[in-house]
C-alpha positions as semicolon CSV with decimal commas, in nm:
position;residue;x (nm);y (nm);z (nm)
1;X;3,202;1,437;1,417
2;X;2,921;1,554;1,643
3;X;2,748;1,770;1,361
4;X;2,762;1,477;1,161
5;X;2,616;1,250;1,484
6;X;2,384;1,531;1,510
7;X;2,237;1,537;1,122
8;X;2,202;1,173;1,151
9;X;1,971;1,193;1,451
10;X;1,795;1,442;1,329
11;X;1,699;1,265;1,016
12;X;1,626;0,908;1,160
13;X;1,928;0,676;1,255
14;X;1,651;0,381;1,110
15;X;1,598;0,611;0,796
16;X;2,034;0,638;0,782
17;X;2,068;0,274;0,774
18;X;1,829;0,256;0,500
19;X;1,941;0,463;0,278
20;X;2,280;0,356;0,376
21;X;2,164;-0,004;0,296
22;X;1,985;0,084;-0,005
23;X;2,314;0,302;-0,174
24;X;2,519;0,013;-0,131
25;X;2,245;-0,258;-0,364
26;X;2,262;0,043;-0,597
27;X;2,673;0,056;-0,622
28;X;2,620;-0,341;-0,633
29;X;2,372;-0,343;-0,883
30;X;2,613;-0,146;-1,121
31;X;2,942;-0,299;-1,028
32;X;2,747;-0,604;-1,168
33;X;2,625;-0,467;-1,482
34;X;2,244;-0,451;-1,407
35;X;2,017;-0,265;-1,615
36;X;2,000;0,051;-1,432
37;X;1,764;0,218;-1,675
38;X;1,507;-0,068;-1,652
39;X;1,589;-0,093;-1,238
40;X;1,505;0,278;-1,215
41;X;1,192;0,273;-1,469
42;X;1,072;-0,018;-1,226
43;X;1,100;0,201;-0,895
44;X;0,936;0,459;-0,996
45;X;0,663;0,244;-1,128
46;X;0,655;0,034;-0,815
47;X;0,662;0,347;-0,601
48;X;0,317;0,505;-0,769
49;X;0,137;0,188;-0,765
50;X;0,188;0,142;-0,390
51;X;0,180;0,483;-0,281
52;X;-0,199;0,443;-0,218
53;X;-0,117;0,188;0,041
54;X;0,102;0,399;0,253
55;X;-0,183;0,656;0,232
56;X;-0,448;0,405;0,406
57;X;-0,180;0,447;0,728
58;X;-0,223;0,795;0,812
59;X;-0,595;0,822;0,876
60;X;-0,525;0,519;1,059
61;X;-0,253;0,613;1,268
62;X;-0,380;0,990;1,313
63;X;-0,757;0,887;1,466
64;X;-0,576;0,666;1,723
65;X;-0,598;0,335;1,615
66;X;-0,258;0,264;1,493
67;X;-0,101;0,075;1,215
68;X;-0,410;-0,108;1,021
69;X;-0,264;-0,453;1,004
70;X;-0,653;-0,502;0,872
71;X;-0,605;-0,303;0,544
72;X;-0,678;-0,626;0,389
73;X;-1,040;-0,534;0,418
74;X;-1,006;-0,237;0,193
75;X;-0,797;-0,466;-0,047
76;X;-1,058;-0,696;-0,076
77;X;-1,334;-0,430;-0,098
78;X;-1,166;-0,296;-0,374
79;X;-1,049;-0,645;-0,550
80;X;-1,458;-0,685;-0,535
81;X;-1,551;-0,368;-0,670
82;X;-1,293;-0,437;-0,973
83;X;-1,481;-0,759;-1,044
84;X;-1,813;-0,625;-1,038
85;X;-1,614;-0,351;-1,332
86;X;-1,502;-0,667;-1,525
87;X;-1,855;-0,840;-1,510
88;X;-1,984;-0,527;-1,626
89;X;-1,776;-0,516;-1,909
90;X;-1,617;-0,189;-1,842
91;X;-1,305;-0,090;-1,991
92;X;-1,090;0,199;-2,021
93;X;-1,097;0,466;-1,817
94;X;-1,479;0,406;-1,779
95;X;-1,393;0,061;-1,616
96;X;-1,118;0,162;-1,375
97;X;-1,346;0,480;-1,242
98;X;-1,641;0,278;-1,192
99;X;-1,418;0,046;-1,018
100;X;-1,314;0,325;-0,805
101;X;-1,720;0,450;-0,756
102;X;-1,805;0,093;-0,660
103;X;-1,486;0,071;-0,383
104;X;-1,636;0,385;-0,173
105;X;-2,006;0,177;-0,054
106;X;-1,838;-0,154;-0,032
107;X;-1,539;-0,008;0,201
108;X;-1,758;0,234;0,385
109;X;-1,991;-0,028;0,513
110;X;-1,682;-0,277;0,587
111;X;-1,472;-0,015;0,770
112;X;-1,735;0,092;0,935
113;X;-1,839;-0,220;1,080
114;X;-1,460;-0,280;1,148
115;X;-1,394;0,055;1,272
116;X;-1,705;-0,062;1,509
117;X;-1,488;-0,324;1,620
118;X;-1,182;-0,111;1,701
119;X;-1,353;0,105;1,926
120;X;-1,486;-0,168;2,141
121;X;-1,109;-0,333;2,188
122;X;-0,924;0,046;2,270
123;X;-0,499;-0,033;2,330
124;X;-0,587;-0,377;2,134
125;X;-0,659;-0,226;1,775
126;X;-0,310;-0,379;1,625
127;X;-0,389;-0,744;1,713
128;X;-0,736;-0,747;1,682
129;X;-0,648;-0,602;1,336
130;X;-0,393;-0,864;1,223
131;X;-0,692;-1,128;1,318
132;X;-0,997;-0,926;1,157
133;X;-0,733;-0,899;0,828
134;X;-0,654;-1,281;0,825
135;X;-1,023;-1,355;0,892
136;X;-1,163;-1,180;0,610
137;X;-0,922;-1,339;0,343
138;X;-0,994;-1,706;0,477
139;X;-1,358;-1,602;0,474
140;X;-1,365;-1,408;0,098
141;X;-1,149;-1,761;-0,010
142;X;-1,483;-1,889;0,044
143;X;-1,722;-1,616;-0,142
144;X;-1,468;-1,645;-0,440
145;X;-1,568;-1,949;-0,498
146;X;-1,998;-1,905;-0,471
147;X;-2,049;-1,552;-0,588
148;X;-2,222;-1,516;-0,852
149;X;-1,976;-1,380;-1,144
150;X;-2,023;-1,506;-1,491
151;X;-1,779;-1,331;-1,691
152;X;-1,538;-1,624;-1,894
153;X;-1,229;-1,395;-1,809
154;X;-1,327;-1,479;-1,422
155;X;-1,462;-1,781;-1,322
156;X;-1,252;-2,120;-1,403
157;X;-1,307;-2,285;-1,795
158;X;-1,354;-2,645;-1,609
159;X;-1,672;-2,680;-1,427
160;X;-1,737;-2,296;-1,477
161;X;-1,781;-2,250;-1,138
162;X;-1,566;-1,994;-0,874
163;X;-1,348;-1,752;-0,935
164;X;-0,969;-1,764;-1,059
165;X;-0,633;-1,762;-0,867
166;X;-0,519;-1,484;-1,100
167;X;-0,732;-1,247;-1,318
168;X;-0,613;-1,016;-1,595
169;X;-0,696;-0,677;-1,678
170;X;-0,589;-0,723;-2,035
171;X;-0,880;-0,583;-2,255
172;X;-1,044;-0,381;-1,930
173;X;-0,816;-0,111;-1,788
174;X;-0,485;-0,256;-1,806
175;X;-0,228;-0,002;-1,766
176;X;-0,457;0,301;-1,794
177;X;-0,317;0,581;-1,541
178;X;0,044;0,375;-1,600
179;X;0,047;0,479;-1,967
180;X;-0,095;0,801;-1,937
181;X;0,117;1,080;-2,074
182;X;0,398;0,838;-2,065
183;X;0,781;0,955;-2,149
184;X;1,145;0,828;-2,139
185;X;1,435;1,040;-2,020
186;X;1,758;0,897;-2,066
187;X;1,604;0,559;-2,100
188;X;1,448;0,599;-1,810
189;X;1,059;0,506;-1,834
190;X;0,837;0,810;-1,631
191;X;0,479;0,727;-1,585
192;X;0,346;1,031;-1,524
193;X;-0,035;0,951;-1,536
194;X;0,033;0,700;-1,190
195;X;0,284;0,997;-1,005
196;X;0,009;1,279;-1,108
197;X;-0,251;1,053;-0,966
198;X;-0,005;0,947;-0,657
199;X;0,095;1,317;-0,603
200;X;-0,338;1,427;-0,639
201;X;-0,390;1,146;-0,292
202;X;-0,110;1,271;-0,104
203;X;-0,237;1,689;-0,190
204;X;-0,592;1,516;-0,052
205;X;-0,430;1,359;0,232
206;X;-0,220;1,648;0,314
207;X;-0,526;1,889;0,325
208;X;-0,731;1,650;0,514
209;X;-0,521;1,681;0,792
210;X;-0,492;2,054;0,805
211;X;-0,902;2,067;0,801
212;X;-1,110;2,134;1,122
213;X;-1,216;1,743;1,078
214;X;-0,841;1,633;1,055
215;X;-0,751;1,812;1,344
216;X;-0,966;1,686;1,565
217;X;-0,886;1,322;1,484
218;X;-0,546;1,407;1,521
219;X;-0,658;1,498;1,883
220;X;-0,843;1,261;1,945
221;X;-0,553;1,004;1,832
222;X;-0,281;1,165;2,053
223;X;-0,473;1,278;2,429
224;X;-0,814;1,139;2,347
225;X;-0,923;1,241;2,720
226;X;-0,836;1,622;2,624
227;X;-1,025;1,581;2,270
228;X;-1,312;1,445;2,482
229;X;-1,321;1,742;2,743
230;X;-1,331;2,001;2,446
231;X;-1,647;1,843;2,275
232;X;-1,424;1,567;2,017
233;X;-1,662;1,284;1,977
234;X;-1,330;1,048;1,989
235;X;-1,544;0,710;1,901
236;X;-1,664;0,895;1,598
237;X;-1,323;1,051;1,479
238;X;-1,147;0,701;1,502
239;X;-1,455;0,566;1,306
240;X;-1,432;0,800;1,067
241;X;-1,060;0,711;1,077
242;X;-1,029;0,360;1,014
243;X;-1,317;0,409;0,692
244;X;-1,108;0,672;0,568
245;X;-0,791;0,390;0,562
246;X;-1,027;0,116;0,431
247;X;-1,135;0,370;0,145
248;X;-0,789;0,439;0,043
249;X;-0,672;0,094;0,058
250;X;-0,988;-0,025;-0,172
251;X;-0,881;0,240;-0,393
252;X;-0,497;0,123;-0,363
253;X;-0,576;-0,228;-0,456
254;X;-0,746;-0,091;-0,786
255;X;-0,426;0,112;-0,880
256;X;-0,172;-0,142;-0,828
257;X;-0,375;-0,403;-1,019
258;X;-0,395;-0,145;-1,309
259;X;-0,069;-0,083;-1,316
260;X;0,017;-0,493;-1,248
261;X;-0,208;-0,624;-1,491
262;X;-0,412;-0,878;-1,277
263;X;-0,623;-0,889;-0,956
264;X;-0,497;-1,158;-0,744
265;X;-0,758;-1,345;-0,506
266;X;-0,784;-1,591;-0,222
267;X;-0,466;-1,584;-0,041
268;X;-0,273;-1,302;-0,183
269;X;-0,450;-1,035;0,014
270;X;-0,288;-1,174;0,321
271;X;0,040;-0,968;0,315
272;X;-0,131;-0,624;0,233
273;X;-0,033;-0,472;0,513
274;X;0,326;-0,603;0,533
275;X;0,435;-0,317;0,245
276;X;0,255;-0,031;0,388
277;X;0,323;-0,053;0,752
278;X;0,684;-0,089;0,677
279;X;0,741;0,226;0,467
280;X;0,543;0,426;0,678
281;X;0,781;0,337;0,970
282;X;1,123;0,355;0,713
283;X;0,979;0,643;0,621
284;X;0,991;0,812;1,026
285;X;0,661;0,758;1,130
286;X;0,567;0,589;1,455
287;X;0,245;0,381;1,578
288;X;0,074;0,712;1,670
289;X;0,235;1,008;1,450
290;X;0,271;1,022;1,083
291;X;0,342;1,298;0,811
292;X;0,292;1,286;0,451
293;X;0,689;1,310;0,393
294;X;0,703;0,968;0,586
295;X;0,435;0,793;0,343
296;X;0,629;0,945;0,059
297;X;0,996;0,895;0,156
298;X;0,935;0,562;0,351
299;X;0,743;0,402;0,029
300;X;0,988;0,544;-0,212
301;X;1,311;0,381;0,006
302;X;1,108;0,064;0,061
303;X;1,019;-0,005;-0,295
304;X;1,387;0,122;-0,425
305;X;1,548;-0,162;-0,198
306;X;1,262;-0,475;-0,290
307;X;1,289;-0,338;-0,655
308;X;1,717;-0,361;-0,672
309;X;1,769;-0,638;-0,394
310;X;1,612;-0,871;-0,644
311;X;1,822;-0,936;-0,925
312;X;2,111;-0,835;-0,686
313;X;2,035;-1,119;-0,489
314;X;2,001;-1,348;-0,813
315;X;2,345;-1,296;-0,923
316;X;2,519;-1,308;-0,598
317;X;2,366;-1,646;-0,519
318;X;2,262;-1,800;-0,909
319;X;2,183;-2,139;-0,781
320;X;1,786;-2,140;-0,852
321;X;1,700;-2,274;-0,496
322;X;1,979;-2,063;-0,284
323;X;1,879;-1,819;-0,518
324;X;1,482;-1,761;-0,414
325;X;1,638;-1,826;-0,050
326;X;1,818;-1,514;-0,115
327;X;1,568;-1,263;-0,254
328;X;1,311;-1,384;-0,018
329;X;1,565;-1,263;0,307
330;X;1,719;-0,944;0,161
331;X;1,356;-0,857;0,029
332;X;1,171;-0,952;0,375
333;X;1,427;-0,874;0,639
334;X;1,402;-0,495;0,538
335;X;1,045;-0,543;0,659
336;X;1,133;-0,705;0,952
337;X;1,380;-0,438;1,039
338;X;1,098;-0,163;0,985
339;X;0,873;-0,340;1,181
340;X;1,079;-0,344;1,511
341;X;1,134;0,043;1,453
342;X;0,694;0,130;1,592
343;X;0,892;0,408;1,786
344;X;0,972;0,615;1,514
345;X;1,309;0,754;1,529
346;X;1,429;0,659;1,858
């Protein structure tokens, strides 16, 4: 019983429970006939598409300035730089790539001015974030609305003026890492082209870390008074930190829309960070230490539960307004669970 106590300790009593939680919606799922080829398909879909998202947390949390509640800003910078594709006219892979080009300038100069920010609140980075992320969506509802786009697929058919709720990808670059070298195995739908591309930003992430650069954020994020006695410019590494997590999430936006279908605009950018920030911690990391294994196993168990709890939830309680009751507390108090965990695995 004490090896057993032990193991569990070892791997995360918060990571147990989750997997714990997760086994039995699986066991559920099949006792009530789901789909489990189509559930399956959908996870691993889910868990490429998001994976980017996680990523933005560990420059983040490694420089010293937390969990980036503000990822928003990197959503938005790369919900823009997907419009400016679709104005273009882009498509393909030519229109997702450019939309990736166009996300580096447009999240370097916002996460630098926002990294900026950080450095001049030090111990307040997680609120201020929360407030500079619900700030910039209440402001960008506005710029929707009076930037200049012209494209028919964008702006609204009456009046012709400001942007839509919901824009679709259909035609542009719908789909184009998700189908790439696409297979089934045993019914079970594997896009490759979205884990190869997934498994490529972790390698980078990975690396990063081990390089002389990554190492001296990572000092600079855990005793920034020893980084600063051995010559660590700790403003500039927690800069260079928080553009770093603004890149990546401009780039995860662009990814997960490909994969979805649509960019979504005005409020919908509000909840970026809710998906992120709790994998990371599902996945074992804390507010200041994370490892690649947490981004991958946190987003993995985190989009395995939202992806099964669903239509769980919608047979267990089939009434259509008990129902969306449901779905909305099995699929959101997993998040609120993570997000009480900030101390990793104790």
């Amino acid at each position: 019983m004490g090896k057993i106590k032990s193991k569990i300790n070892d791997f995360g009593v918060s990571r147990f429970i989750v997997v714990v939680f997760l086994i039995v919606l699986l066991v559920t799922a099949m006792v009530q006939g789901q789909d489990m080829k189509a559930i399956s398909s959908d996870i691993i879909n889910r868990f490429g598409m998001n994976l980017f998202f996680s990523l933005a947390m560990v420059p983040a949390i490694i420089s010293g300035i937390g969990l980036n509640f503000g990822i928003s800003i990197g959503t938005l910078s790369g919900i823009l730089a997907g419009l400016v594709s679709i104005e273009m006219g882009l498509t393909g892979f030519t229109g997702v790539f450019a939309a990736l080009a166009m996300a580096i300038p447009f999240a370097v100069v916002a996460g630098g001015a926002y990294g900026k920010l950080l450095n001049s609140v030090k111990g307040n980075e997680m609120v201020v974030a929360t407030y500079v992320g619900y700030s910039i969506v209440s402001l960008m509802c506005i710029a929707w609305l009076i930037l200049p786009f012209k494209s028919p697929n964008m702006i609204w058919t009456i009046g012709g003026e400001g942007l839509r709720t919901t824009i679709t990808l259909e035609g542009y670059y719908d789909r184009v890492f998700s189908d790439l070298w696409y297979f089934e195995i045993f019914g079970v739908k594997i896009t490759t082209g979205m884990l190869v591309i997934a498994a490529l930003g972790c390698l980078f992430m990975y690396l990063f870390t081990k390089s002389r650069t990554g190492i001296a954020m990572k000092s600079a994020g855990i005793n920034p008074v020893y980084a600063s006695a051995v010559g660590v410019n700790v403003d500039k590494m927690r800069l260079l930190g928080t553009i770093i997590s603004t890149v990546l999430g401009a780039w995860g936006i662009i990814m997960y829309a490909q994969a979805f279908g649509f960019y979504q605009l005005y409020t919908a950018p509000l909840s970026a960070a809710t998906a992120p920030v709790a994998a990371v911690l599902i996945g074992g990391a804390s507010t200041n230490k994370v490892k690649i294994s947490h981004v991958i196993l946190g987003t993995f168990l985190y989009q395995a539960i939202i992806t099964v709890a669903v239509p769980v939830a919608s047979i267990l309680v089939p009434d259509g307004g008990l129902g969306d009751i449901a779905r909305i507390i099995v699929s959101n108090g997993i998040i609120l669970y993570a997000l009480t965990q900030s101390g990793g695995n104790k």
